[in-house]
PDB file of C-alpha atoms and ligand atoms in Angstrom:
ATOM      1  CA  MET A   1      18.793 -86.077 -55.363  1.00 95.00           C
ATOM      2  CA  LYS A   2      15.979 -88.249 -56.679  1.00 98.00           C
ATOM      3  CA  ALA A   3      13.649 -89.478 -53.979  1.00 98.00           C
ATOM      4  CA  LEU A   4      11.025 -92.264 -54.754  1.00 98.00           C
ATOM      5  CA  LEU A   5       7.677 -91.751 -52.667  1.00 98.00           C
ATOM      6  CA  LEU A   6       5.813 -95.303 -52.058  1.00 99.00           C
ATOM      7  CA  VAL A   7       2.446 -93.962 -51.227  1.00 99.00           C
ATOM      8  CA  ASP A   8       0.264 -96.449 -48.923  1.00 98.00           C
ATOM      9  CA  LEU A   9       1.045 -99.761 -50.026  1.00 99.00           C
ATOM     10  CA  GLN A  10      -0.814-101.425 -47.147  1.00 98.00           C
ATOM     11  CA  ASN A  11      -3.210-104.351 -46.991  1.00 98.00           C
ATOM     12  CA  ASP A  12      -6.254-102.434 -46.775  1.00 98.00           C
ATOM     13  CA  PHE A  13      -5.574-101.519 -50.335  1.00 98.00           C
ATOM     14  CA  THR A  14      -5.400-104.696 -51.906  1.00 98.00           C
ATOM     15  CA  PRO A  15      -8.123-106.615 -53.763  1.00 98.00           C
ATOM     16  CA  ASP A  16      -8.838-108.555 -50.626  1.00 97.00           C
ATOM     17  CA  GLY A  17      -8.782-105.443 -48.228  1.00 98.00           C
ATOM     18  CA  ALA A  18     -11.094-103.071 -46.527  1.00 98.00           C
ATOM     19  CA  LEU A  19     -10.915-100.494 -49.223  1.00 98.00           C
ATOM     20  CA  PRO A  20     -10.093-102.636 -52.442  1.00 98.00           C
ATOM     21  CA  VAL A  21      -7.832-101.121 -55.192  1.00 98.00           C
ATOM     22  CA  PRO A  22      -8.128-103.414 -58.270  1.00 98.00           C
ATOM     23  CA  GLU A  23      -4.513-104.993 -58.811  1.00 98.00           C
ATOM     24  CA  GLY A  24      -3.038-102.924 -55.792  1.00 98.00           C
ATOM     25  CA  ASP A  25      -0.963-105.935 -54.712  1.00 98.00           C
ATOM     26  CA  GLN A  26       0.125-106.374 -58.463  1.00 98.00           C
ATOM     27  CA  ILE A  27       2.862-103.339 -58.395  1.00 98.00           C
ATOM     28  CA  VAL A  28       4.502-104.287 -55.536  1.00 98.00           C
ATOM     29  CA  PRO A  29       7.367-106.446 -57.375  1.00 98.00           C
ATOM     30  CA  LEU A  30       7.848-103.442 -60.119  1.00 98.00           C
ATOM     31  CA  ILE A  31       8.020-100.980 -56.883  1.00 98.00           C
ATOM     32  CA  ASN A  32      11.133-103.369 -55.521  1.00 98.00           C
ATOM     33  CA  LYS A  33      13.015-102.877 -58.513  1.00 98.00           C
ATOM     34  CA  LEU A  34      12.373 -99.295 -58.811  1.00 98.00           C
ATOM     35  CA  GLN A  35      13.859 -98.917 -55.549  1.00 98.00           C
ATOM     36  CA  LYS A  36      17.146 -99.902 -56.391  1.00 98.00           C
ATOM     37  CA  LYS A  37      17.477 -96.637 -59.146  1.00 98.00           C
ATOM     38  CA  PHE A  38      16.617 -94.105 -56.055  1.00 98.00           C
ATOM     39  CA  ASP A  39      18.856 -92.356 -53.590  1.00 91.00           C
ATOM     40  CA  LEU A  40      16.154 -91.892 -51.161  1.00 98.00           C
ATOM     41  CA  LEU A  41      13.018 -93.901 -50.427  1.00 98.00           C
ATOM     42  CA  VAL A  42      10.253 -92.781 -48.535  1.00 98.00           C
ATOM     43  CA  ALA A  43       6.957 -94.412 -47.611  1.00 98.00           C
ATOM     44  CA  THR A  44       3.663 -92.916 -46.725  1.00 98.00           C
ATOM     45  CA  GLN A  45       1.337 -95.154 -44.426  1.00 98.00           C
ATOM     46  CA  ASP A  46      -2.514 -94.356 -43.838  1.00 98.00           C
ATOM     47  CA  TRP A  47      -2.652 -94.544 -39.945  1.00 98.00           C
ATOM     48  CA  HIS A  48      -6.026 -93.902 -38.879  1.00 98.00           C
ATOM     49  CA  PRO A  49      -7.329 -94.045 -35.206  1.00 98.00           C
ATOM     50  CA  ALA A  50     -10.356 -96.474 -34.947  1.00 98.00           C
ATOM     51  CA  ASP A  51     -12.763 -93.494 -34.559  1.00 98.00           C
ATOM     52  CA  HIS A  52     -11.819 -91.781 -37.361  1.00 98.00           C
ATOM     53  CA  GLU A  53     -14.448 -89.682 -38.851  1.00 98.00           C
ATOM     54  CA  SER A  54     -13.655 -90.793 -42.446  1.00 98.00           C
ATOM     55  CA  PHE A  55     -15.250 -93.871 -41.753  1.00 98.00           C
ATOM     56  CA  ALA A  56     -18.642 -94.162 -42.855  1.00 98.00           C
ATOM     57  CA  VAL A  57     -19.936 -96.580 -40.023  1.00 97.00           C
ATOM     58  CA  HIS A  58     -19.490 -93.166 -37.526  1.00 96.00           C
ATOM     59  CA  HIS A  59     -22.150 -91.348 -39.751  1.00 96.00           C
ATOM     60  CA  ASN A  60     -24.380 -94.366 -39.943  1.00 96.00           C
ATOM     61  CA  LYS A  61     -24.049 -93.778 -43.404  1.00 97.00           C
ATOM     62  CA  GLN A  62     -22.661 -96.060 -46.649  1.00 96.00           C
ATOM     63  CA  ALA A  63     -19.321 -95.677 -47.858  1.00 96.00           C
ATOM     64  CA  GLY A  64     -19.072 -93.600 -51.044  1.00 96.00           C
ATOM     65  CA  GLU A  65     -21.458 -91.007 -49.521  1.00 97.00           C
ATOM     66  CA  ILE A  66     -20.119 -87.284 -48.888  1.00 97.00           C
ATOM     67  CA  VAL A  67     -20.506 -85.324 -45.806  1.00 97.00           C
ATOM     68  CA  MET A  68     -19.037 -82.117 -44.665  1.00 95.00           C
ATOM     69  CA  LEU A  69     -16.621 -82.530 -42.099  1.00 94.00           C
ATOM     70  CA  TYR A  70     -15.540 -79.488 -40.093  1.00 93.00           C
ATOM     71  CA  GLY A  71     -15.963 -77.311 -43.256  1.00 91.00           C
ATOM     72  CA  VAL A  72     -14.052 -79.815 -45.621  1.00 92.00           C
ATOM     73  CA  GLU A  73     -15.998 -82.209 -48.204  1.00 95.00           C
ATOM     74  CA  GLN A  74     -15.305 -85.847 -47.126  1.00 97.00           C
ATOM     75  CA  ILE A  75     -16.084 -89.072 -48.791  1.00 97.00           C
ATOM     76  CA  LEU A  76     -17.011 -91.781 -46.362  1.00 98.00           C
ATOM     77  CA  TRP A  77     -14.892 -94.812 -46.686  1.00 98.00           C
ATOM     78  CA  PRO A  78     -15.059 -98.556 -44.910  1.00 98.00           C
ATOM     79  CA  VAL A  79     -13.094 -98.658 -41.878  1.00 98.00           C
ATOM     80  CA  HIS A  80      -9.393 -99.088 -43.075  1.00 98.00           C
ATOM     81  CA  CYS A  81      -5.717 -98.754 -42.376  1.00 98.00           C
ATOM     82  CA  VAL A  82      -6.625 -98.586 -38.165  1.00 98.00           C
ATOM     83  CA  GLN A  83      -3.335 -98.066 -36.623  1.00 98.00           C
ATOM     84  CA  ASN A  84      -1.420-101.297 -35.878  1.00 98.00           C
ATOM     85  CA  SER A  85      -3.857-103.417 -37.900  1.00 98.00           C
ATOM     86  CA  TYR A  86      -2.915-106.202 -40.240  1.00 98.00           C
ATOM     87  CA  GLY A  87      -4.852-103.792 -42.857  1.00 98.00           C
ATOM     88  CA  ALA A  88      -2.498-101.017 -42.018  1.00 98.00           C
ATOM     89  CA  ALA A  89       0.656-102.962 -42.440  1.00 98.00           C
ATOM     90  CA  PHE A  90       2.786-102.930 -45.571  1.00 98.00           C
ATOM     91  CA  ILE A  91       1.466-105.377 -48.209  1.00 98.00           C
ATOM     92  CA  ASP A  92       3.871-108.428 -47.880  1.00 96.00           C
ATOM     93  CA  GLY A  93       6.607-108.885 -50.274  1.00 97.00           C
ATOM     94  CA  LEU A  94       7.013-104.888 -50.307  1.00 98.00           C
ATOM     95  CA  ASN A  95      10.909-104.449 -49.347  1.00 98.00           C
ATOM     96  CA  THR A  96      10.839-101.854 -46.588  1.00 98.00           C
ATOM     97  CA  GLU A  97      14.304-102.008 -45.383  1.00 98.00           C
ATOM     98  CA  LYS A  98      15.834 -99.487 -47.049  1.00 98.00           C
ATOM     99  CA  PHE A  99      12.971 -96.756 -46.187  1.00 98.00           C
ATOM    100  CA  ALA A 100      14.696 -93.716 -44.762  1.00 98.00           C
ATOM    101  CA  TRP A 101      11.607 -92.530 -43.285  1.00 98.00           C
ATOM    102  CA  ILE A 102       7.706 -93.887 -42.864  1.00 98.00           C
ATOM    103  CA  CYS A 103       5.473 -90.808 -42.779  1.00 98.00           C
ATOM    104  CA  GLN A 104       2.307 -91.729 -41.096  1.00 98.00           C
ATOM    105  CA  LYS A 105      -0.827 -89.899 -41.522  1.00 98.00           C
ATOM    106  CA  GLY A 106      -4.202 -89.598 -41.029  1.00 98.00           C
ATOM    107  CA  MET A 107      -3.881 -89.450 -37.315  1.00 98.00           C
ATOM    108  CA  ASN A 108      -6.236 -86.626 -36.682  1.00 97.00           C
ATOM    109  CA  LYS A 109      -9.719 -88.072 -36.746  1.00 97.00           C
ATOM    110  CA  LYS A 110     -11.140 -84.970 -37.500  1.00 97.00           C
ATOM    111  CA  VAL A 111      -9.534 -84.275 -41.066  1.00 96.00           C
ATOM    112  CA  ASP A 112      -8.408 -86.945 -43.250  1.00 97.00           C
ATOM    113  CA  SER A 113      -4.763 -86.819 -45.178  1.00 97.00           C
ATOM    114  CA  TYR A 114      -4.933 -88.063 -48.603  1.00 98.00           C
ATOM    115  CA  SER A 115      -1.535 -86.218 -49.396  1.00 98.00           C
ATOM    116  CA  GLY A 116       1.886 -87.181 -47.982  1.00 98.00           C
ATOM    117  CA  PHE A 117       2.617 -83.800 -47.211  1.00 98.00           C
ATOM    118  CA  PHE A 118      -0.520 -81.804 -45.787  1.00 98.00           C
ATOM    119  CA  GLU A 119      -3.830 -82.819 -44.091  1.00 96.00           C
ATOM    120  CA  ASN A 120      -7.045 -82.121 -46.364  1.00 95.00           C
ATOM    121  CA  ASP A 121      -7.748 -78.780 -44.943  1.00 94.00           C
ATOM    122  CA  HIS A 122      -3.964 -77.954 -45.607  1.00 94.00           C
ATOM    123  CA  GLN A 123      -3.495 -76.370 -41.959  1.00 94.00           C
ATOM    124  CA  GLN A 124      -1.314 -79.287 -40.637  1.00 96.00           C
ATOM    125  CA  ALA A 125       2.019 -80.458 -42.516  1.00 97.00           C
ATOM    126  CA  THR A 126       3.022 -84.134 -42.054  1.00 97.00           C
ATOM    127  CA  GLY A 127       6.817 -83.130 -42.142  1.00 98.00           C
ATOM    128  CA  MET A 128       7.420 -84.582 -45.418  1.00 98.00           C
ATOM    129  CA  ASP A 129       8.657 -81.200 -46.882  1.00 98.00           C
ATOM    130  CA  ALA A 130      11.049 -80.597 -44.064  1.00 98.00           C
ATOM    131  CA  PHE A 131      12.378 -84.141 -44.289  1.00 98.00           C
ATOM    132  CA  LEU A 132      13.036 -84.150 -48.186  1.00 98.00           C
ATOM    133  CA  LYS A 133      14.249 -80.597 -47.819  1.00 98.00           C
ATOM    134  CA  GLU A 134      16.752 -81.740 -45.273  1.00 98.00           C
ATOM    135  CA  ARG A 135      18.098 -84.516 -47.211  1.00 98.00           C
ATOM    136  CA  GLY A 136      18.603 -82.329 -50.295  1.00 98.00           C
ATOM    137  CA  VAL A 137      16.081 -83.681 -52.488  1.00 98.00           C
ATOM    138  CA  SER A 138      15.628 -81.905 -55.846  1.00 97.00           C
ATOM    139  CA  GLU A 139      13.108 -84.590 -57.744  1.00 98.00           C
ATOM    140  CA  ILE A 140      10.480 -86.561 -56.497  1.00 98.00           C
ATOM    141  CA  TYR A 141       9.104 -89.419 -57.968  1.00 98.00           C
ATOM    142  CA  ILE A 142       5.623 -91.018 -57.035  1.00 98.00           C
ATOM    143  CA  THR A 143       4.404 -94.554 -56.892  1.00 99.00           C
ATOM    144  CA  GLY A 144       1.573 -96.558 -54.780  1.00 99.00           C
ATOM    145  CA  LEU A 145      -2.080 -96.307 -53.994  1.00 98.00           C
ATOM    146  CA  ALA A 146      -4.414 -95.001 -54.939  1.00 98.00           C
ATOM    147  CA  THR A 147      -4.034 -93.333 -58.024  1.00 98.00           C
ATOM    148  CA  ASP A 148      -7.286 -91.048 -57.526  1.00 98.00           C
ATOM    149  CA  TYR A 149      -6.683 -90.212 -53.649  1.00 98.00           C
ATOM    150  CA  CYS A 150      -3.776 -90.540 -51.963  1.00 98.00           C
ATOM    151  CA  VAL A 151      -1.187 -90.658 -55.083  1.00 98.00           C
ATOM    152  CA  LYS A 152      -2.722 -87.713 -56.639  1.00 98.00           C
ATOM    153  CA  PHE A 153      -2.878 -85.480 -53.777  1.00 98.00           C
ATOM    154  CA  THR A 154       0.687 -86.195 -52.852  1.00 98.00           C
ATOM    155  CA  ALA A 155       1.894 -85.430 -56.507  1.00 98.00           C
ATOM    156  CA  LEU A 156      -0.299 -82.069 -56.781  1.00 98.00           C
ATOM    157  CA  ASP A 157       1.182 -80.769 -53.427  1.00 98.00           C
ATOM    158  CA  ALA A 158       4.680 -82.016 -54.443  1.00 98.00           C
ATOM    159  CA  ARG A 159       4.153 -79.804 -57.221  1.00 98.00           C
ATOM    160  CA  SER A 160       2.619 -76.716 -55.445  1.00 98.00           C
ATOM    161  CA  LEU A 161       5.784 -77.038 -53.276  1.00 98.00           C
ATOM    162  CA  GLY A 162       8.079 -76.481 -56.486  1.00 98.00           C
ATOM    163  CA  TYR A 163       9.411 -79.969 -56.672  1.00 98.00           C
ATOM    164  CA  PRO A 164       9.990 -81.024 -60.164  1.00 98.00           C
ATOM    165  CA  THR A 165       7.521 -84.085 -59.938  1.00 98.00           C
ATOM    166  CA  TYR A 166       7.147 -87.525 -61.760  1.00 98.00           C
ATOM    167  CA  LEU A 167       4.617 -90.092 -61.609  1.00 99.00           C
ATOM    168  CA  ILE A 168       5.584 -93.500 -62.477  1.00 99.00           C
ATOM    169  CA  ALA A 169       1.868 -94.298 -63.853  1.00 98.00           C
ATOM    170  CA  ASP A 170       2.289 -98.037 -64.340  1.00 98.00           C
ATOM    171  CA  ALA A 171       3.799 -98.083 -60.798  1.00 99.00           C
ATOM    172  CA  THR A 172       0.298 -96.791 -59.300  1.00 98.00           C
ATOM    173  CA  ARG A 173      -3.447 -98.144 -59.519  1.00 98.00           C
ATOM    174  CA  GLY A 174      -6.619 -96.336 -58.831  1.00 98.00           C
ATOM    175  CA  VAL A 175      -9.799 -97.169 -56.494  1.00 98.00           C
ATOM    176  CA  ASN A 176     -11.811 -96.033 -59.414  1.00 97.00           C
ATOM    177  CA  LEU A 177     -15.226 -95.912 -57.434  1.00 95.00           C
ATOM    178  CA  SER A 178     -16.614 -94.576 -60.720  1.00 95.00           C
ATOM    179  CA  GLU A 179     -14.954 -95.685 -63.982  1.00 96.00           C
ATOM    180  CA  GLY A 180     -12.273 -93.677 -65.381  1.00 98.00           C
ATOM    181  CA  ASP A 181     -11.208 -91.887 -62.056  1.00 98.00           C
ATOM    182  CA  ALA A 182      -7.821 -93.410 -62.291  1.00 98.00           C
ATOM    183  CA  GLU A 183      -7.134 -91.848 -65.551  1.00 98.00           C
ATOM    184  CA  LYS A 184      -9.049 -88.654 -64.706  1.00 98.00           C
ATOM    185  CA  ALA A 185      -6.659 -88.130 -61.652  1.00 98.00           C
ATOM    186  CA  ILE A 186      -3.486 -88.789 -64.156  1.00 98.00           C
ATOM    187  CA  GLY A 187      -4.901 -85.780 -66.434  1.00 98.00           C
ATOM    188  CA  GLU A 188      -5.337 -83.479 -63.487  1.00 98.00           C
ATOM    189  CA  MET A 189      -1.543 -84.326 -62.214  1.00 98.00           C
ATOM    190  CA  SER A 190      -0.405 -83.791 -65.708  1.00 98.00           C
ATOM    191  CA  SER A 191      -2.027 -80.534 -65.915  1.00 98.00           C
ATOM    192  CA  ALA A 192      -0.874 -79.277 -62.746  1.00 98.00           C
ATOM    193  CA  GLY A 193       2.891 -79.766 -64.081  1.00 98.00           C
ATOM    194  CA  VAL A 194       3.498 -83.602 -62.968  1.00 98.00           C
ATOM    195  CA  THR A 195       5.341 -85.203 -65.529  1.00 98.00           C
ATOM    196  CA  VAL A 196       3.699 -88.806 -66.348  1.00 98.00           C
ATOM    197  CA  VAL A 197       6.427 -91.296 -66.889  1.00 98.00           C
ATOM    198  CA  GLN A 198       6.300 -95.221 -67.411  1.00 98.00           C
ATOM    199  CA  SER A 199       8.700 -97.409 -65.292  1.00 98.00           C
ATOM    200  CA  SER A 200      10.509 -98.472 -68.287  1.00 98.00           C
ATOM    201  CA  GLU A 201      11.658 -95.034 -68.728  1.00 98.00           C
ATOM    202  CA  ILE A 202      13.610 -95.185 -65.233  1.00 98.00           C
ATOM    203  CA  PHE A 203      15.225 -98.674 -66.129  1.00 97.00           C
ATOM    204  CA  SER A 204      16.487 -97.312 -69.001  1.00 95.00           C
ATOM    205  CA  ASN A 205      18.357 -94.245 -67.407  1.00 77.00           C
TER     206      ASN A 205
HETATM  207  C1  LIG B   1      -6.676 -93.490 -49.623  1.00 55.66           C
HETATM  208  C2  LIG B   1      -9.221 -93.136 -49.506  1.00 55.66           C
HETATM  209  C3  LIG B   1      -9.179 -93.086 -47.819  1.00 55.66           C
HETATM  210  C4  LIG B   1      -5.629 -93.902 -50.326  1.00 55.66           C
HETATM  211  C5  LIG B   1      -6.618 -93.611 -48.101  1.00 55.66           C
HETATM  212  O1  LIG B   1      -4.372 -94.397 -49.863  1.00 55.66           O
HETATM  213  O2  LIG B   1      -5.554 -93.379 -51.582  1.00 55.66           O
HETATM  214  N1  LIG B   1      -7.975 -93.636 -49.935  1.00 55.66           N
HETATM  215  N2  LIG B   1      -7.617 -93.203 -47.576  1.00 55.66           N
HETATM  216 ZN1  LIG B   2      -7.535 -93.438 -45.476  1.00 55.66          ZN
END
């Protein structure tokens, strides 16, 4: 049983969004096509309360600065993906009809949750692992935004939970706060045992 994970395909991660990911909207048609090749689709949604402590404004700091949040290092972000806002909604044109589950994360204002599996302090599970195990998922394929944050940490957790894990590299895009971050993230995933593939390899099977 192969699951396709669609990570944070939300308006705030498009080029016009609050936390812009260059070309973040351009992968949507490809991801719609990829959906047809999988038995199970699960989406994640970054879903923050307005007072989330990853937002720079609450620290009187600039986005990109780093603070310690209850013992965990935290990059500060612009206000993004506030629950029920337009920015938190799925990108226009994304097929959402066949999602078996939408895993919302980042609701605890004191700890960020890049990964679809655990909050950043690894103390709280999102329910993703239990959901996938219940459905008999044996392989996880990952797409979405952003390569260097939520995609990376989702893939690393999937690996550490023991799932054979594939990154569909051309179905992701990075924030690239520093040049090369997305490439570096792909290297880290690969070193951790994530298999990096291209969508063409999925379509040829
Ligand atoms: C993300 C930064 C903050 C992501 C979410 O989806 O990659 N990045 N929140
Ligand atoms: Zn976020």
